[in-house]
Amino acid sequence: MRVFKILVLLFLLHVVRGSMVQLKNGGYEDIVIAINPELPEDHNIIRNIQDMVKEASSYLFNATKQRFFFKAVKIIIPLHWLPKPEYLSVKTESYDKADVIVANPFLKYGDDPYTLQYGGCGEKGRYIHFTPDFLLNDKLYNIYGSRARVFVHEWAHLRWGVFDEYNNDAPFYMSVNAGTASVEATRCSASVTGKYRFNNCTGNICISRQCKYDDRTKLYEAGCKFVPDKIQNAPASIMYMQSLPSVVEFCDQSTHNEKATNMQNKMCNYHSTWEVIMNSPDFSNTSPINSTSPPNETSFSLLQTKDRVVCLVLDVSGSMAANNRINRLYQAAEIFLLQIIEMGSWVGIVTFQTTAQIKTNLQQIVSEHVRQNLITYLPTSAGGGTKICEGVRKGFEVIKQKYSDLSGSEIVLLTDGEDTTVSSCLMEVKNSGSIIHTIALGPSAAPELEQFSDMTGGLKLYATDTVDSNGLIDSFSGISSGSGNIAEQSIQLESIARSIAVKQWMNGTVTVDSTVGNDTFFVVTWDGITSPPDILLRDPKGKEYRTSNFTVSNLNLRTARLTIAGTAEVGDWLYWIQNNHIAPQVISMIVTSRAASLAVPPVTVKAHMNKDTNNFPNPMVIYAEVSQGFLPVLGATVMATVEPQTGSAVELKLLDDGSGADITKNDGIYSKYFTSFKGNGRYNLKVHIQGRNKNVRLGRRQSRALYVPGYIENGEIKMNAPRPEVSDEEIQAKLGSFNRVATGGSFVVENVPSGGTTDVFPPCKITDLEAQFAEDKIHLSWTAPGNDLDVGQADRYIIKMSESLLNLRNTFETATSVNTSSLIPNLAGTKESFQFKAENVTIENGTIIYFAIRAIDNASLTSEVSNVAQAALFLPPKESLPDKLPTDVINDGVNVSTIVLIVTGSVIAVLITVSITVCILHKKNRRGGPELRM
């Protein structure tokens, strides 16, 4: 058993939310770059990926002072691309777990590379997104720089959790140097030189001028751009403008610009990107390599996906007869086979107790008849012991009867019992190439079960014996294909269960939005007598479906299913279900559907916790990413339900407001701290999302790569074409109302005290403090934290001020205090506002005062110091016209001076022509005057 625990620890070291990247002797291995299955075959994409990563390896090696490089990369090729001899089969790699994805943007514009980041400073990102056009269009070099440099920029986001050193939302800030105030571009390092220009564009013709000051902000006007000199002396920073030839480093402690209003300063407490990288596990586990170049050239493996192959391996031991588990298993697995598993997939079924039995070999789902045939092999009785490895090996046997190896296949392993022999097949599973999804049912499922998922990249799911949570059905419903083909995947619109008293009704509304509607099912389950409850379902046009319209299988007498022909009507579907049993019973409604069109991606939800295992009293974070295509969906109502192994479920509202656990406002990632630990053991996560037409909208992807406006070369400003932006009309096109449900899998909590918990969680860090001068007063605003992180109400605030940013950060307690005796905290999530007159401070042009805040709860627990906010008074110099006409040019365009001369000449010619015409007409009128007067 001791050896088993050591093996498990080793397996867990490199598992990070699906990514299988490993670092060995400075070389990153098992990086997965996946090509979206919707992309047409184009081998230039593969070639350019390889060229990009090879070049990036050397750039990364030098940028990290000979410490890291890219050693081995796997590229996933779509199934529909023609097979080639050099293509191997995928194993546990998949599109949805890839480190880099190559896919079209949702809308026609949007080739900006970006990394999706959920967590805070130093936390790994989710994935990097490149578009095909970014990889194929060499004209974008002038915009972003070389692909290799962009890849290193994004890799730093993904792997080390650093943030951008520019800020598209706050591109300028006020700075005082040697007593002189000036407006500066948000950048790092501050020694990057350039000019500030504003483009006036008509069609493809732009005239550039000097930027003006904004009367309200006193900074440069909206639309002003910082145009860098092409030739620089500054070697940093890669997280600002990696496209500059001189940039070969990350900003370090000596070059870092702590005054810049960027996310790196906000999220990383004003530390440089290099300091964050040096603090990473990667850095502490490696040493510099004594070489001027990477010791290995990057190697590539080309892996092609294949048809989905799934074997259900289901526990039928004696304990499955308890708590109605075997019947609930049938209900849930039936939904999986009839509604969830994709058309064209291969499915087999194995049951196990002390021994294992093949119920059916692989069958390909090519029709409804095959689906109906498969459910006849689902188990209906239970008895015997529990030997998990017997079931797994028999599942492998089923797959090998059709395929020569297990690569890319999937096992859905469900068990409710303990098994002391689990470790006997761990290495076999690890080396199999098969992905194992685990479902732990009830409180006694083997604690080692999740190791199968950890080793193979499978899902970890958990269902309690509480029947009014739909936990088992939701677990099976969450096991969709990881191919990236969203149009094929089943989408859960509703999953709700309630205990209904005798003769009482369960009523509700399910919204079918325009992005879904094909292959739509309404399923009602109950746990009492075999006869169904009274059901009434009404579609948006008033058509009614009653109990007689639903189908009840002879094999499953407690499930009624209605299949909607064609595409379901868009709008609100209303249902009423009455318990006609003589006793209360749990009734549930489950609705699933698929995309309505291949051309329009459906709204999707991905939910998860920030980690799979947690030690009390560390808090956890719940995340739910709501998107359509790659665009974030804003304004939705997101409710998370966390169900513990023992005790009642906890419901929390997730927010996308940039406060508390939420990193970035309006990025479509809804977040909340979770601290309601009811004991040790497994917990499961489920989220309900509701979007209402008047509130919900699409947003623009945050943290996009810096779009360089142009360069100054040999004293001449050469502007790039403006960034193509999607109009509000295009981005808000008919999203409408919608409903979604998603499972977030399971997690394990340890070290919770058996006698209950005390208050151990302070208020959360305030991250959105803002400050500004309001005449002779200072106005502060922020979002209220809670008593426990972002829940509840804090007791009081401490506000400090200083004329030194770093002093405020490093010695908060000794800074000047602001009188907050009249300031009473509001409930968490409320916008706070506080105005006061600063004493003993002379406010004049160039004055900058920094502020920070801490919250204290009723147990005297104190939050971290907030972000540092700056109140600056700057009186811009009087506007002056340039001494000569600008000589700016548009990249690939016409010299602006030439345009000005042409326009001026044209205007003069028109004026001369008009003058001559007026003179001629005037003479004619004078000659004709007497005749007109007669």
Coordinates of C-alpha atoms in Angstrom, one line a residue, residues 308 332 334-343 345 371 473-494 515-523 561 590-596 602-606 739-743:
R308 CA -15.5 7.6 -30.3
A332 CA -29.0 7.4 -15.8
E334 CA -30.4 4.9 -20.3
I335 CA -30.3 8.7 -20.7
F336 CA -26.7 8.4 -21.7
L337 CA -27.3 5.8 -24.3
L338 CA -30.5 7.3 -25.8
Q339 CA -29.6 11.0 -25.6
I340 CA -26.0 11.8 -24.7
I341 CA -23.6 9.6 -26.6
E342 CA -23.0 10.9 -30.1
M343 CA -24.2 9.3 -33.3
S345 CA -19.9 6.2 -31.6
R371 CA -29.7 2.8 -29.1
I473 CA -28.2 11.4 -14.2
D474 CA -26.1 14.6 -14.3
S475 CA -22.9 12.6 -14.0
F476 CA -23.7 10.5 -17.1
S477 CA -25.0 13.6 -18.9
G478 CA -21.7 15.3 -18.4
I479 CA -19.7 12.6 -20.3
S480 CA -19.8 14.1 -23.8
S481 CA -17.2 13.8 -26.5
G482 CA -13.9 15.7 -26.1
S483 CA -13.5 16.0 -29.9
G484 CA -14.3 19.8 -30.0
N485 CA -17.2 19.2 -32.3
I486 CA -19.8 21.2 -30.4
A487 CA -22.5 20.6 -33.0
E488 CA -22.5 16.9 -32.2
Q489 CA -22.6 17.2 -28.4
S490 CA -25.7 16.9 -26.3
I491 CA -26.5 20.0 -24.2
Q492 CA -28.4 19.9 -21.0
L493 CA -31.1 22.5 -20.8
E494 CA -32.6 21.5 -17.5
T515 CA -28.9 28.0 -30.9
V516 CA -30.3 24.5 -29.9
G517 CA -33.4 22.5 -30.7
N518 CA -32.4 19.4 -32.7
D519 CA -32.6 16.0 -31.0
T520 CA -34.6 17.5 -28.1
F521 CA -35.9 15.2 -25.3
F522 CA -38.1 15.9 -22.3
V523 CA -37.7 13.2 -19.6
R561 CA -39.6 10.2 -22.4
I590 CA -34.4 16.5 -17.5
V591 CA -34.2 18.3 -20.9
T592 CA -31.4 17.7 -23.4
S593 CA -30.9 19.0 -27.0
R594 CA -28.3 19.6 -29.6
A595 CA -27.2 22.5 -31.8
A596 CA -29.9 23.8 -34.2
P602 CA -24.7 27.0 -29.2
V603 CA -24.3 28.6 -25.9
T604 CA -22.2 26.3 -23.7
V605 CA -21.2 26.1 -20.1
K606 CA -18.0 24.6 -18.5
N739 CA -31.3 27.8 -20.0
R740 CA -28.3 25.5 -19.3
V741 CA -27.2 23.0 -16.7
A742 CA -23.7 21.6 -16.4
T743 CA -21.9 19.3 -14.0

